[in-house]
Tab-separated table of N, CA and C in Angstrom:
chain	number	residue	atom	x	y	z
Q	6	UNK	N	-7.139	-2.270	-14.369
Q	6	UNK	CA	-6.123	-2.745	-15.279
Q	6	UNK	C	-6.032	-4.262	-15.151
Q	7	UNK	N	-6.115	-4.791	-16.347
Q	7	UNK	CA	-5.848	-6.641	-16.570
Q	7	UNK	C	-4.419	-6.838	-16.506
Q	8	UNK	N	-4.048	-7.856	-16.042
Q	8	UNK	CA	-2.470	-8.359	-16.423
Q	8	UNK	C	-2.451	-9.347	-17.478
Q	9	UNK	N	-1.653	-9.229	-18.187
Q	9	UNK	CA	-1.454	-10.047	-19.616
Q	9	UNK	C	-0.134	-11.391	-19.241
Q	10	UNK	N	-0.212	-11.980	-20.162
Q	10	UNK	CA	0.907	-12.891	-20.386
Q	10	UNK	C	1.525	-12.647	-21.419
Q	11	UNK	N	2.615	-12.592	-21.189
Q	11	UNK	CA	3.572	-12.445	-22.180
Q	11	UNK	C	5.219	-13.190	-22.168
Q	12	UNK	N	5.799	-13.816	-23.266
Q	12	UNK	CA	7.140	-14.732	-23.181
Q	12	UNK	C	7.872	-14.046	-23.937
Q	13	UNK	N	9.151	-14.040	-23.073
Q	13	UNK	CA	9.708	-13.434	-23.365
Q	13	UNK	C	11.428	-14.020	-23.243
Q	14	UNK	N	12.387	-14.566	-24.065
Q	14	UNK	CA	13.451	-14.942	-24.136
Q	14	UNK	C	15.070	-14.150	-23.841
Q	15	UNK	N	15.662	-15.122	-22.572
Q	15	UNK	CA	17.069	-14.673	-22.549
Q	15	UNK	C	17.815	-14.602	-23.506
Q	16	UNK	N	18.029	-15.726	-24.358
Q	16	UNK	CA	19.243	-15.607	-25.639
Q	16	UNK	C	18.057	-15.389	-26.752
Q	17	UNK	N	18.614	-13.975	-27.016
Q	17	UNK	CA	17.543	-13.712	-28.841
Q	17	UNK	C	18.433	-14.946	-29.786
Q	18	UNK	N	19.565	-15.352	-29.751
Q	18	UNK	CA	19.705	-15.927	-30.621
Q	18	UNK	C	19.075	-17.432	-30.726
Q	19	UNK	N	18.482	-17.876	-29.758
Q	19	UNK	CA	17.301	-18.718	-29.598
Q	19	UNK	C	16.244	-18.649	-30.159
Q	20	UNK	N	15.570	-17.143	-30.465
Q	20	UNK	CA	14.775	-16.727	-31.027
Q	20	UNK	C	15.010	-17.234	-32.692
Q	21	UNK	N	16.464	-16.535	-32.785
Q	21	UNK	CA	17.098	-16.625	-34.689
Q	21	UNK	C	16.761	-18.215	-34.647
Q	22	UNK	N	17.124	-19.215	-33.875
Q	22	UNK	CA	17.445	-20.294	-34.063
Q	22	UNK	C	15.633	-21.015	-34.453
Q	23	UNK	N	14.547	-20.347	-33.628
Q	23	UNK	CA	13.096	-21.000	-33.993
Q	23	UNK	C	12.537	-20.162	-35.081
Q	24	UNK	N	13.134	-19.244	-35.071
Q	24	UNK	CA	11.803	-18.139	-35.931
Q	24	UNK	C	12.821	-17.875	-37.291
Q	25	UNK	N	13.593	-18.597	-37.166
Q	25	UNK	CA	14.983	-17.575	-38.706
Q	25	UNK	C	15.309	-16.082	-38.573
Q	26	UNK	N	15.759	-15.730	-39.875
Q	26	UNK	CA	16.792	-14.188	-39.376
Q	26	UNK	C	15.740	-13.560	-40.505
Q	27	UNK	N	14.642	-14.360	-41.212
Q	27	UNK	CA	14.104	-13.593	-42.490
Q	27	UNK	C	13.701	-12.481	-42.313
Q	28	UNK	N	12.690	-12.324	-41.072
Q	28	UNK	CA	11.914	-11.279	-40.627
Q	28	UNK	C	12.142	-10.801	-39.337
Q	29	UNK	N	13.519	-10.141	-39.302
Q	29	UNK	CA	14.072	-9.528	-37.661
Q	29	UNK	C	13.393	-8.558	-37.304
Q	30	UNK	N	12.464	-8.177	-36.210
Q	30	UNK	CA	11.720	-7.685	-36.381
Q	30	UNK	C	12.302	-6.714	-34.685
Q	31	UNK	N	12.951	-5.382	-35.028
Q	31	UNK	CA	13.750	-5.067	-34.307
Q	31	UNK	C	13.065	-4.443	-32.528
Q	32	UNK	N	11.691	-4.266	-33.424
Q	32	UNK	CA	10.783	-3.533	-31.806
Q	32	UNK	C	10.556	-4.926	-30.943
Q	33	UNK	N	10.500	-6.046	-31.574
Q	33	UNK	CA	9.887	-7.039	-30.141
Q	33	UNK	C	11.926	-6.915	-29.216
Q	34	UNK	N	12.590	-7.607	-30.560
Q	34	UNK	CA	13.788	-7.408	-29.765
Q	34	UNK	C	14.025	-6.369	-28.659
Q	35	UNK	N	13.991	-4.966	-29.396
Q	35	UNK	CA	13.892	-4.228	-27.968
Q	35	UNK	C	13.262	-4.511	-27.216
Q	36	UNK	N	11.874	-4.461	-27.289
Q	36	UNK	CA	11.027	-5.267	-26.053
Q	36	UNK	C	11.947	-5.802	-25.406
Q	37	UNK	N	12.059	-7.198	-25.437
Q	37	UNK	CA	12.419	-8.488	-25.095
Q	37	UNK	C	13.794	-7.869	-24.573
Q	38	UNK	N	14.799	-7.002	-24.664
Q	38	UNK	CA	15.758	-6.324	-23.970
Q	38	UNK	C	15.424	-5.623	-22.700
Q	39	UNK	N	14.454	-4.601	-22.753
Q	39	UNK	CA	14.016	-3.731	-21.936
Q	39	UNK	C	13.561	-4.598	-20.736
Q	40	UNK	N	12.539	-5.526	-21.096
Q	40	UNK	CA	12.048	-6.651	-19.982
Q	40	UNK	C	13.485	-6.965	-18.963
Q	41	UNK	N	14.147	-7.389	-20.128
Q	41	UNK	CA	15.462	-8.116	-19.413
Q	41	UNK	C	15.893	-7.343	-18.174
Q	42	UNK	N	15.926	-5.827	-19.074
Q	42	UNK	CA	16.604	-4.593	-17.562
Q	42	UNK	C	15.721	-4.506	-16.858
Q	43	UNK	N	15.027	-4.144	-16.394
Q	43	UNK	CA	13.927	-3.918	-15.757
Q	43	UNK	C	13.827	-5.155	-14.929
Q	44	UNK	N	14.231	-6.626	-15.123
Q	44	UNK	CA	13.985	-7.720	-14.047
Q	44	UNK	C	15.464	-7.509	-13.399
Q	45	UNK	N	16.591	-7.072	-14.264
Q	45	UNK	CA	17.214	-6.817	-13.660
Q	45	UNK	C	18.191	-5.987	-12.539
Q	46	UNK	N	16.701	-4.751	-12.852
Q	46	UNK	CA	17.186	-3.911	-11.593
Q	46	UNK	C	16.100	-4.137	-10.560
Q	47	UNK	N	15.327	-5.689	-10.718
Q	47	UNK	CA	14.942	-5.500	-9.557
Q	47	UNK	C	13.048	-5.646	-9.427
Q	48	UNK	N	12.631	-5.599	-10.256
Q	48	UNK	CA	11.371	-5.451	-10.626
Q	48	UNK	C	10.899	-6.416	-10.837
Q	49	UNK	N	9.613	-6.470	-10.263
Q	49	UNK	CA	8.363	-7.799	-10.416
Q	49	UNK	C	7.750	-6.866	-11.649
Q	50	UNK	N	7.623	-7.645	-13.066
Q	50	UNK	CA	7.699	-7.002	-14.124
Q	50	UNK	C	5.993	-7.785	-14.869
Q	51	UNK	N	5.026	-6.761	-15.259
Q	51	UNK	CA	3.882	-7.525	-15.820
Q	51	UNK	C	3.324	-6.489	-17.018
Q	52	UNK	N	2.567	-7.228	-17.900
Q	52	UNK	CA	2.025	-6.659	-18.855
Q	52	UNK	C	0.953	-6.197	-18.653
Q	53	UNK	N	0.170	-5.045	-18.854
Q	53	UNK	CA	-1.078	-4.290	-18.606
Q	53	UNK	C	-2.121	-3.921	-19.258
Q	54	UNK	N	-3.090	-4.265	-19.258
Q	54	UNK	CA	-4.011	-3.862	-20.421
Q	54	UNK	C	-5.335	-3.106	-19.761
Q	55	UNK	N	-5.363	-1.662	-20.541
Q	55	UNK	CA	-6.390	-0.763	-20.208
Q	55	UNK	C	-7.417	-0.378	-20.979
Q	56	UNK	N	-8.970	-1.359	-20.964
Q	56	UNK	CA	-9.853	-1.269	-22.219
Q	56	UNK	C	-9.519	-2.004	-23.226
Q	57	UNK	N	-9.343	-1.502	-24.258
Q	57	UNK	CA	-8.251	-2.119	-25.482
Q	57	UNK	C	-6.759	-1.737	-25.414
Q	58	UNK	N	-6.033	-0.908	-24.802
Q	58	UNK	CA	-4.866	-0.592	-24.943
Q	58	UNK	C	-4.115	-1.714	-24.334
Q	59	UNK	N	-2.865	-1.899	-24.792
Q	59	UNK	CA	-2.003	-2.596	-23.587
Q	59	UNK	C	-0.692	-2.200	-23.335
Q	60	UNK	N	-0.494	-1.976	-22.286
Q	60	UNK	CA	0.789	-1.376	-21.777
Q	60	UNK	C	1.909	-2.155	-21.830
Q	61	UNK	N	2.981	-1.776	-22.598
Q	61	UNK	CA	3.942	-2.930	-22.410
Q	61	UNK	C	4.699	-3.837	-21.258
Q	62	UNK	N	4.529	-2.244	-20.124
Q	62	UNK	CA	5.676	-3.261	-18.872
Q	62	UNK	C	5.103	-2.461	-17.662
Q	63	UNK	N	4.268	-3.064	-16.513
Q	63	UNK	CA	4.236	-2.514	-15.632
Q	63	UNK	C	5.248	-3.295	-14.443
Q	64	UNK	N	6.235	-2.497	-13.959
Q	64	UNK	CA	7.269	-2.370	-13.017
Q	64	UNK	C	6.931	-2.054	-11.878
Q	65	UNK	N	7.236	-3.110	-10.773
Q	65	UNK	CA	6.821	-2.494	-9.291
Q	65	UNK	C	8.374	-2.611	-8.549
Q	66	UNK	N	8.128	-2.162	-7.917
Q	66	UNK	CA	9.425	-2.270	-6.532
Q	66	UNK	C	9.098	-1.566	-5.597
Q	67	UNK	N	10.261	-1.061	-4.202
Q	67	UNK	CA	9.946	-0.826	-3.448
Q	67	UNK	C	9.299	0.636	-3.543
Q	68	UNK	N	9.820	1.242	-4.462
Q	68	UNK	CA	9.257	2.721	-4.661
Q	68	UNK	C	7.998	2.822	-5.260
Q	69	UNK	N	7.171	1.868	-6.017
Q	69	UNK	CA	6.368	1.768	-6.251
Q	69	UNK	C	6.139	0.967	-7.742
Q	70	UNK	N	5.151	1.733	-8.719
Q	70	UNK	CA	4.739	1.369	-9.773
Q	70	UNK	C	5.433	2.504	-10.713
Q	71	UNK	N	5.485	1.813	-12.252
Q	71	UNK	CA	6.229	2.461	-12.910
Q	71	UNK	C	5.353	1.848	-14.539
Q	72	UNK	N	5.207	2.906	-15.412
Q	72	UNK	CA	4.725	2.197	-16.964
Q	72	UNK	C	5.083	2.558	-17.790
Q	73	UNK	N	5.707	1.164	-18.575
Q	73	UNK	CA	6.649	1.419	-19.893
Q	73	UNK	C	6.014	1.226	-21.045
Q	74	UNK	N	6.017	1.818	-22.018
Q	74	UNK	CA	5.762	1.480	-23.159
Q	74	UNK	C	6.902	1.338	-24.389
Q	75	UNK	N	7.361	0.704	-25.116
Q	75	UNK	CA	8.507	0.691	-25.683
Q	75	UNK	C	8.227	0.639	-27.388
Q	76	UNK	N	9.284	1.386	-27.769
Q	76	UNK	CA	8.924	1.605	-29.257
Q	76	UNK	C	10.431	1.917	-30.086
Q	77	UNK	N	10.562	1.030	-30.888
Q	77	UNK	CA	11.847	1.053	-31.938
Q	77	UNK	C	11.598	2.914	-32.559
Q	78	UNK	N	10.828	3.738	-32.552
Q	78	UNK	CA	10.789	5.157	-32.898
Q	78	UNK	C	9.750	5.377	-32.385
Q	79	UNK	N	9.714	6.411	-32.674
Q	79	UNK	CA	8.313	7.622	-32.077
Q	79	UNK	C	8.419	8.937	-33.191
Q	80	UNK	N	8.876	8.755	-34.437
Q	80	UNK	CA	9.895	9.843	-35.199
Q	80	UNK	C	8.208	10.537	-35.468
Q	81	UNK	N	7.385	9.204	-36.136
Q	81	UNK	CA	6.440	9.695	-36.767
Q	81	UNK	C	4.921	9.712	-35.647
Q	82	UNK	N	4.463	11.011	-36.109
Q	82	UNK	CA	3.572	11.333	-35.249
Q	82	UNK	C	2.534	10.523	-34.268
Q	83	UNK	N	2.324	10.143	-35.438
Q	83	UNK	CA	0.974	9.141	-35.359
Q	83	UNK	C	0.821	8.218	-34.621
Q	84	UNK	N	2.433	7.926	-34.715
Q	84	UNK	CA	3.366	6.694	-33.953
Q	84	UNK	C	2.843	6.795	-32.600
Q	85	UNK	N	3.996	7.972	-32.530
Q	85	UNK	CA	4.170	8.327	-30.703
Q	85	UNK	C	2.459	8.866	-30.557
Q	86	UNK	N	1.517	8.985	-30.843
Q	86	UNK	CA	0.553	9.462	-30.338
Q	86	UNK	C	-0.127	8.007	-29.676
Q	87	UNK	N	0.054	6.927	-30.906
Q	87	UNK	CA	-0.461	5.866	-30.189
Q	87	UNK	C	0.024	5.084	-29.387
Q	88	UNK	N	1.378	5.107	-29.101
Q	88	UNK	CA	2.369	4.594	-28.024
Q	88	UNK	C	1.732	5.715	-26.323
Q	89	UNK	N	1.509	7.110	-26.715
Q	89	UNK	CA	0.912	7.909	-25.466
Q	89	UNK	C	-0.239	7.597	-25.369
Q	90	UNK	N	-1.063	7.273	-25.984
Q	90	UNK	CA	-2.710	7.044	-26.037
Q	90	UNK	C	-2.362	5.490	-24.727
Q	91	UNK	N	-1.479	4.831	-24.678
Q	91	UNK	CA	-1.600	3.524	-24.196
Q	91	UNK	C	-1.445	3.958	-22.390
Q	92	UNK	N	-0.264	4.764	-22.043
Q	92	UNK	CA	0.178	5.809	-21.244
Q	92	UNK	C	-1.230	6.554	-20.339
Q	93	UNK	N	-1.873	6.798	-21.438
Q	93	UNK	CA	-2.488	8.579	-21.016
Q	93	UNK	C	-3.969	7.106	-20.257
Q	94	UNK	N	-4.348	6.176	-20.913
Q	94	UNK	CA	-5.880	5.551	-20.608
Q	94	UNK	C	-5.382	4.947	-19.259
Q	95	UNK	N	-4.204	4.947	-18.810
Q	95	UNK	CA	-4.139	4.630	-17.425
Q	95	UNK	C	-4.432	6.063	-16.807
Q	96	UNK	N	-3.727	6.791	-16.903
Q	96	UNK	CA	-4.147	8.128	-16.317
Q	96	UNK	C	-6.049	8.717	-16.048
Q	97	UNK	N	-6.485	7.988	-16.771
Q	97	UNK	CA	-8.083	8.484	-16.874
Q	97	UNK	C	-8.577	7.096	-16.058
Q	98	UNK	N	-7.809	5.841	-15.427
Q	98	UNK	CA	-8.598	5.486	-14.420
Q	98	UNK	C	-9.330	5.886	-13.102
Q	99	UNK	N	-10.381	5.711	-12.852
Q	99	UNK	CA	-10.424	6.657	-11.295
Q	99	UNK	C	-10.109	6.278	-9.958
């Protein structure tokens, strides 16, 4: 697994303030929330990439490793299959 870079902002309204309100684009926001919890319970927090997939949040602490993938829905199939496809190609490392 590669580690990625990724930026990620405390005040979203910092965000409104560079990028405008035209195109709110509600999944990075979550993102960019989830990160937030996750440093804040504690976690050395990195982005993961497996092959082509990339994992949104790999979480370590004392209990170990943990992998998030985050998604504004999963309603539609196709969706959540490719949000698990990101999930499952860590699982098939050896």
């Amino acid at each position: 697994m590669q580690i990625l870079e990724k930026y990620y902002i405390v005040d979203i309204g910092m965000r409104y303030m560079l990028l405008g309100t035209q195109k709110i684009d509600a999944g990075h926001i979550l993102e960019n929330v989830v990160y937030l919890e996750l440093l804040r319970r504690g976690n050395k927090v990195f982005v993961g990439k497996v092959d082509h997939f990339e994992v949104d949040f790999v979480a370590q602490n004392s209990k170990g490793i943990e992998y998030y993938q985050v998604a504004l829905t999963v309603c539609d199939e196709k969706t959540l299959q490719r949000e698990l496809r990101h999930l499952q190609a860590i699982q098939e490392l050896p």
